[in-house]
mmCIF file of C-alpha atoms in Angstrom:
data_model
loop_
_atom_site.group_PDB
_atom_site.id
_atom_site.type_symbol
_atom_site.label_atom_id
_atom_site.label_comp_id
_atom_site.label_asym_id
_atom_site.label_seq_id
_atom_site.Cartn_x
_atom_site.Cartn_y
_atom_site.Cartn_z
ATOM 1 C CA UNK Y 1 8.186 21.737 -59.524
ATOM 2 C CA UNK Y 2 4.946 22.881 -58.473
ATOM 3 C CA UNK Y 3 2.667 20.151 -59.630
ATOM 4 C CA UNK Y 4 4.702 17.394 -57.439
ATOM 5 C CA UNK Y 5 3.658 18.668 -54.558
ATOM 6 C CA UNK Y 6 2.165 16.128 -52.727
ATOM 7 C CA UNK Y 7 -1.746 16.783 -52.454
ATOM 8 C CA UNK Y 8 -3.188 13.507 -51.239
ATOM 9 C CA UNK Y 9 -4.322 12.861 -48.315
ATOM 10 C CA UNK Y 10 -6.040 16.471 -48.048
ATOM 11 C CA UNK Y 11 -9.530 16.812 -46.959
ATOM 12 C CA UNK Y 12 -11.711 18.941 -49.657
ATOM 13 C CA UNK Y 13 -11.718 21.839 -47.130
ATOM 14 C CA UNK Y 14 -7.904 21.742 -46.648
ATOM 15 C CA UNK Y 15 -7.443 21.105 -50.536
ATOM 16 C CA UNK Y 16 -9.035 24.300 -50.972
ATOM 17 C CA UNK Y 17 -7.059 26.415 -47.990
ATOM 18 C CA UNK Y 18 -3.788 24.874 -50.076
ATOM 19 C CA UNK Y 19 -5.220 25.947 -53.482
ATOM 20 C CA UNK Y 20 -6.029 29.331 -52.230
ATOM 21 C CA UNK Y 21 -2.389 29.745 -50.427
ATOM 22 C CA UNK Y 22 -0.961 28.601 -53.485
ATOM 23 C CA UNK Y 23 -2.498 31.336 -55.363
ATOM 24 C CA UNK Y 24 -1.323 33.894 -53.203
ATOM 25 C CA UNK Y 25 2.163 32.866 -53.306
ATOM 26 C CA UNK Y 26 2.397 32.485 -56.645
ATOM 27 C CA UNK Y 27 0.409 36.357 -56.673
ATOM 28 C CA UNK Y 28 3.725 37.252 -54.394
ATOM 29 C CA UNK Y 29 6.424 35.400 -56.558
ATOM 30 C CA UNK Y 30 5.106 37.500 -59.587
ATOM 31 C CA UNK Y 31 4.514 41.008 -57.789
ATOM 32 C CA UNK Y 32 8.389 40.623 -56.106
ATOM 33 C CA UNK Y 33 9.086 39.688 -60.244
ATOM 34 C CA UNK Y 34 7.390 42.506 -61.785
ATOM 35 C CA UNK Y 35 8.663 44.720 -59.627
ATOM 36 C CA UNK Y 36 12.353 43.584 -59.736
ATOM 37 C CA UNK Y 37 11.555 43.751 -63.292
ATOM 38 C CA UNK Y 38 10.142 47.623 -63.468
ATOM 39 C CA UNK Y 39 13.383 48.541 -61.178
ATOM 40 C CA UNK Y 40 15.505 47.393 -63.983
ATOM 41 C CA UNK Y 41 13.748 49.293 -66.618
ATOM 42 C CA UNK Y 42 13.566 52.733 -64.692
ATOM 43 C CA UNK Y 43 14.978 55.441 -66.920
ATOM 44 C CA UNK Y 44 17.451 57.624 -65.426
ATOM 45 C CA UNK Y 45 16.045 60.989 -65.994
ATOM 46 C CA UNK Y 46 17.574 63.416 -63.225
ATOM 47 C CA UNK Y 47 14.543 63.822 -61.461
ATOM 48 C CA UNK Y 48 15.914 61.760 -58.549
ATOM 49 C CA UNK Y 49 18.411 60.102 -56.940
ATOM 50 C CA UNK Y 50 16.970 57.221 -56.082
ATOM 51 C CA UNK Y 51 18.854 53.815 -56.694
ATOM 52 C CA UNK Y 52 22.157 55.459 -56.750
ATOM 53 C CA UNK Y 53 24.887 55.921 -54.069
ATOM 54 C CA UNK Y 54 27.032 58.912 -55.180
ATOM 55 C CA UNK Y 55 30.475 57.643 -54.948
ATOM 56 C CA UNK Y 56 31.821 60.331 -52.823
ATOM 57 C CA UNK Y 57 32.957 59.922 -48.902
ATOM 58 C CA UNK Y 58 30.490 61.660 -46.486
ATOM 59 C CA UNK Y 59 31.689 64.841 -44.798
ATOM 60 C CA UNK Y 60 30.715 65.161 -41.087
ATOM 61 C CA UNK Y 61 28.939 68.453 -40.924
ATOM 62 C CA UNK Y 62 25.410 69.826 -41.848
ATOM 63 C CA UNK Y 63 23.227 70.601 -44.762
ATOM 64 C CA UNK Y 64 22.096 74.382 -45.080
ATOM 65 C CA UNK Y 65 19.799 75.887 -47.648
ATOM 66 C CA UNK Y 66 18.580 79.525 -46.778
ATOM 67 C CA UNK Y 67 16.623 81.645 -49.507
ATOM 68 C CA UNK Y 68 13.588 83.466 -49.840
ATOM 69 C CA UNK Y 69 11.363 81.179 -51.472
ATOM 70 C CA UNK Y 70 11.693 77.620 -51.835
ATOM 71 C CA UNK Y 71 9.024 74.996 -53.725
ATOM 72 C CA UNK Y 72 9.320 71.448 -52.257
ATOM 73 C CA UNK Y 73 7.834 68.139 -53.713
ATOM 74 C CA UNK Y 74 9.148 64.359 -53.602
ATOM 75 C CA UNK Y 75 10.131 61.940 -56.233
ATOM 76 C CA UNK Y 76 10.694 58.455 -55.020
ATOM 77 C CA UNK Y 77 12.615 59.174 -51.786
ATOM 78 C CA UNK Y 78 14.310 62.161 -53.467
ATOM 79 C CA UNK Y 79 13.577 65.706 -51.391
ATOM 80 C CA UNK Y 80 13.368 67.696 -54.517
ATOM 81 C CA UNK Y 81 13.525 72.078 -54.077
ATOM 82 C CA UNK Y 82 13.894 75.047 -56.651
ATOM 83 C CA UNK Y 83 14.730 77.970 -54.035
ATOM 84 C CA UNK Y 84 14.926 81.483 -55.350
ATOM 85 C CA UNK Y 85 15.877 84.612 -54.043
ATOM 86 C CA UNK Y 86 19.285 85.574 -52.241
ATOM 87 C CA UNK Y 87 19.851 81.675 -52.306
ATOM 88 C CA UNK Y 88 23.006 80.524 -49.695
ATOM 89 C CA UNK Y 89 23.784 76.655 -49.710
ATOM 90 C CA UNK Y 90 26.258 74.924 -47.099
ATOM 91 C CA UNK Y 91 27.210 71.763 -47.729
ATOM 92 C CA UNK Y 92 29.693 70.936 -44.596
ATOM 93 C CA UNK Y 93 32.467 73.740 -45.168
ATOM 94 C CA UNK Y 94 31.438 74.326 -48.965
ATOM 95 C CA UNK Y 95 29.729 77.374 -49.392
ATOM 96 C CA UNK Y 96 27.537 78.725 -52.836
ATOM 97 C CA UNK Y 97 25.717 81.515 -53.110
ATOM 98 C CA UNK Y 98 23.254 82.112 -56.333
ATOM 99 C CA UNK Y 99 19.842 83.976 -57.017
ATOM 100 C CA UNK Y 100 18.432 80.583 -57.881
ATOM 101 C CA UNK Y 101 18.861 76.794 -57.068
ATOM 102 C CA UNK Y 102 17.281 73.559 -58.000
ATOM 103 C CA UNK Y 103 18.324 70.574 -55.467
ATOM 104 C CA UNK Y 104 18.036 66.744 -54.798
ATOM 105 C CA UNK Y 105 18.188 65.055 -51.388
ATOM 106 C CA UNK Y 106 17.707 61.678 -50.155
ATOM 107 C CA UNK Y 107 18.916 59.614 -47.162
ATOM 108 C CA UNK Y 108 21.127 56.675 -47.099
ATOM 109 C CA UNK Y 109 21.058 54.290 -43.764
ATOM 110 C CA UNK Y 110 24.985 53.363 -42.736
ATOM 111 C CA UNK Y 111 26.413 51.841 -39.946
ATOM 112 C CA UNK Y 112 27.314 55.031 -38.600
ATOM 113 C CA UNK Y 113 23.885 56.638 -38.972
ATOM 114 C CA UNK Y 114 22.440 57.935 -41.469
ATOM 115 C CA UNK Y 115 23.758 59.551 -45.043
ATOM 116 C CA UNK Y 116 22.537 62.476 -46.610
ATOM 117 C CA UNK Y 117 23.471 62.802 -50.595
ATOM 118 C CA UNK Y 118 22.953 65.585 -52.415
ATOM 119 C CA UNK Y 119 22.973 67.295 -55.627
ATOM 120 C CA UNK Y 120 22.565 71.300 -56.503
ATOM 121 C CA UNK Y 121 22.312 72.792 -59.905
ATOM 122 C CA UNK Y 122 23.337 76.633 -60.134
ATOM 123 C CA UNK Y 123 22.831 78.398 -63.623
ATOM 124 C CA UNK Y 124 25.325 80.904 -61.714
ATOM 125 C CA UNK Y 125 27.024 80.764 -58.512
ATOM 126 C CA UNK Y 126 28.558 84.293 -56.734
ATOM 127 C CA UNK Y 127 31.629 83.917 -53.962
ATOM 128 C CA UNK Y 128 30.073 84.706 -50.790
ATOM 129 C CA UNK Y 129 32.317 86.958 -49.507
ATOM 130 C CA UNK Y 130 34.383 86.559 -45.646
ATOM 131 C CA UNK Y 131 32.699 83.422 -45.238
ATOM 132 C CA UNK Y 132 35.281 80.564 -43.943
ATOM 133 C CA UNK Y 133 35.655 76.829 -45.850
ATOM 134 C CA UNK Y 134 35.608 76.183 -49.622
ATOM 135 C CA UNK Y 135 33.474 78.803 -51.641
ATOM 136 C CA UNK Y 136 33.406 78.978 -55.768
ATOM 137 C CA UNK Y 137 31.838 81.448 -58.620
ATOM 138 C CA UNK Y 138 30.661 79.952 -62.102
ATOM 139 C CA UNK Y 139 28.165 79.321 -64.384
ATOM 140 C CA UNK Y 140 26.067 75.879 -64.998
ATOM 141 C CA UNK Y 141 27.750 74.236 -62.106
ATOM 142 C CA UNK Y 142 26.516 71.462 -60.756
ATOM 143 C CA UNK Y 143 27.744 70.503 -57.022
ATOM 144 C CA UNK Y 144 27.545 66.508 -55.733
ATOM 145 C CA UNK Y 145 27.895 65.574 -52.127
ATOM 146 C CA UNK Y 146 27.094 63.600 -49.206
ATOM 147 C CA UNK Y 147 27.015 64.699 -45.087
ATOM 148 C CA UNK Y 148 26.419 63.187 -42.231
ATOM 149 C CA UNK Y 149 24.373 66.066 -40.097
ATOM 150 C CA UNK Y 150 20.708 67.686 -39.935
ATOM 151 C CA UNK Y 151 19.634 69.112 -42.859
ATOM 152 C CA UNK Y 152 18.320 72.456 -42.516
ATOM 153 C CA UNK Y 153 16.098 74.813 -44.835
ATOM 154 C CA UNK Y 154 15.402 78.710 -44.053
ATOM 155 C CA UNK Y 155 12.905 80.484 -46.523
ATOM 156 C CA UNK Y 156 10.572 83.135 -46.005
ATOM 157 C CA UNK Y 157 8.370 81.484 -48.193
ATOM 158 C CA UNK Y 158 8.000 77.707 -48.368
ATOM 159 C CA UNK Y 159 5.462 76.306 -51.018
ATOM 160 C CA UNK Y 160 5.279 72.168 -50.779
ATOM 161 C CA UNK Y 161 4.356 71.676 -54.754
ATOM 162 C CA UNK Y 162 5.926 70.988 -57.459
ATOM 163 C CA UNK Y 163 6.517 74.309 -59.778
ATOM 164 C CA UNK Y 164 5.520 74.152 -63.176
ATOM 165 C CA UNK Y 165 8.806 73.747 -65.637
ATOM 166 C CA UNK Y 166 11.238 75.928 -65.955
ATOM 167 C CA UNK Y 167 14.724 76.663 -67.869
ATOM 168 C CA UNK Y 168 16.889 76.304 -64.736
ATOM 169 C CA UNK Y 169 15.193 72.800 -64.070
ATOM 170 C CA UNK Y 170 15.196 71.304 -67.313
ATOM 171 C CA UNK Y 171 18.797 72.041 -67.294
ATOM 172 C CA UNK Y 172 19.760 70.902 -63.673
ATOM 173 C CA UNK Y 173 17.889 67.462 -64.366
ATOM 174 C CA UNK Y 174 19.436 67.431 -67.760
ATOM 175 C CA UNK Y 175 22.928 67.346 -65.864
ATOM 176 C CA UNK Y 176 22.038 65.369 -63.243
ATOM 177 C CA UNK Y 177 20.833 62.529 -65.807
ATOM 178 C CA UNK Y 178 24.364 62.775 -67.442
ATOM 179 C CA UNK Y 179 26.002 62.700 -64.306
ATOM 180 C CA UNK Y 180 24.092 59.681 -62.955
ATOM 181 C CA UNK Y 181 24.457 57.618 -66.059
ATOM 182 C CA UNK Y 182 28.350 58.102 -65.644
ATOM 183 C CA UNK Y 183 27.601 56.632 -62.129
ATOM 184 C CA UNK Y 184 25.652 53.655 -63.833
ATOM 185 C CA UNK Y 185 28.547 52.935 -66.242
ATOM 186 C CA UNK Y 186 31.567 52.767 -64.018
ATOM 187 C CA UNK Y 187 32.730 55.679 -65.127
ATOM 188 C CA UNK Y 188 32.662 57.898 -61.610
ATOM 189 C CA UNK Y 189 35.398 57.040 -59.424
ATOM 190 C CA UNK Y 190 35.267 57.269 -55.887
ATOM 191 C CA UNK Y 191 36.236 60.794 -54.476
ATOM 192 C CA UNK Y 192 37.093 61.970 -50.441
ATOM 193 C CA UNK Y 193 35.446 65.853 -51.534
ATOM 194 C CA UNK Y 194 32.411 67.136 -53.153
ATOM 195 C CA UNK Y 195 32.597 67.504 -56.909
ATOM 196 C CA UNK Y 196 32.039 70.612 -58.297
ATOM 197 C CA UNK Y 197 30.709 69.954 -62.277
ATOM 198 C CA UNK Y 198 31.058 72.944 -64.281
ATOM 199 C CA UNK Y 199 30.707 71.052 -67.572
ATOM 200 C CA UNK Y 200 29.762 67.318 -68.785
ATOM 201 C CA UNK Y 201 32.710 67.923 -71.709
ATOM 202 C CA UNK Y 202 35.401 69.264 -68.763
ATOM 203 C CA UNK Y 203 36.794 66.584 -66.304
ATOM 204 C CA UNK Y 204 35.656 67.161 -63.219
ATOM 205 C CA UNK Y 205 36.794 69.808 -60.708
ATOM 206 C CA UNK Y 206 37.521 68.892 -57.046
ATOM 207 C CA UNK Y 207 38.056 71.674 -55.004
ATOM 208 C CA UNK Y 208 41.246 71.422 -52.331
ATOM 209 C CA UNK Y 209 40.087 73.015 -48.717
ATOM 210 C CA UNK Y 210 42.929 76.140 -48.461
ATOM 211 C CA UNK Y 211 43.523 76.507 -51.687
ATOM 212 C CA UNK Y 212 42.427 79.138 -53.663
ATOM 213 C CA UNK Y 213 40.110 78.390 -57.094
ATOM 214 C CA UNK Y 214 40.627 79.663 -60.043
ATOM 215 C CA UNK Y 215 37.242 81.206 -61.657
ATOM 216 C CA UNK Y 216 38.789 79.719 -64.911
ATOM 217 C CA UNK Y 217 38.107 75.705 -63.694
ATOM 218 C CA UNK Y 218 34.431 76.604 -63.094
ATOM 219 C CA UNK Y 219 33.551 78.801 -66.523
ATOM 220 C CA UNK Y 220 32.114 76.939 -69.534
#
């Protein structure tokens, strides 16, 4: 306990040095507390990833998001973006097209270098056409993976704020959140693909590299 601490035999001057050092560790003890304390009471609300390891197996390959224009802010050590305009996405040999896009990214250290998750929120996705790997059309999809690669973003337009609130991210956090709070409960296994989420109320779609894919899996 703190008040057996042997004192005696302390000159004033020291006696004060050990007062003052005792202060500032107990100042430490109850920051490293408080904030151990505000991590357990941070609401999952989709507007990040941070905290969470998506339990999927990294894919050696790249990240690629091309559009026309893209806003870009941070939450946490989440990379968030809403691009617009002729939007392409590559996630290793996946491949989405869609007008619009709202997407999470943040890095993970490993012992084989570093891990990039991510997440991506399409209201619609088009197949884009004669391009090779893993492509999908839907609506309200949301796509979950993880790379190891650069990270790469193309716009004509790049804009590093945060947009004002819109339909398409109000949703995509809205699905994130449920997806994330699976996560929290157990209730996401661990998966060798990217997941392809058409719908919180559908089990979850893993697309097989070859095969084809039925529109029907990805429709609400």
């Amino acid at each position: 306990m703190i008040d057996a601490l042997p004192v005696t035999g302390l000159t004033s001057r020291n006696r004060a040095r050990f007062g003052v050092w005792l202060v500032c560790c107990l100042g430490i003890l109850a920051g490293f507390a408080a904030t151990a304390n505000a991590q357990r009471q941070i609401a999952i609300r989709g507007d990040r990833l941070s905290g969470f390891v998506l339990p999927i197996e990294p894919l050696d390959g790249p990240i690629e998001l091309t559009g026309l224009v893209a806003d870009a802010w941070t939450v946490d050590d989440t990379k968030r973006l809403v691009i617009r305009g002729d939007v392409r996405i590559r996630v290793a040999s996946y491949r989405f097209a869609s007008d619009e896009a709202v997407v999470w990214i943040n890095r993970l250290p490993s012992a084989r270098g570093d891990i990039n998750q991510i997440a991506v929120f399409f209201d619609e996705t088009s197949n884009p056409a004669q391009r090779p790997g893993v492509s999908a059309t839907g609506r309200q999809l949301l796509v979950t993976g993880s790379t190891r690669g650069e990270v790469v973003v193309d716009v004509a337009r790049f804009n590093p704020k945060r947009p004002e609130s819109s339909g398409i991210m109000r949703r995509g956090e809205l699905r994130l959140k449920t997806y994330l709070q699976q996560i929290a409960t157990g209730r996401a296994r661990l998966q060798t693909l990217p997941q392809l989420l058409p719908d919180e109320d559908r089990p979850a779609f893993v697309p097989v590299p070859g095969e084809p894919i039925d529109p029907a899996d990805l429709e609400l």
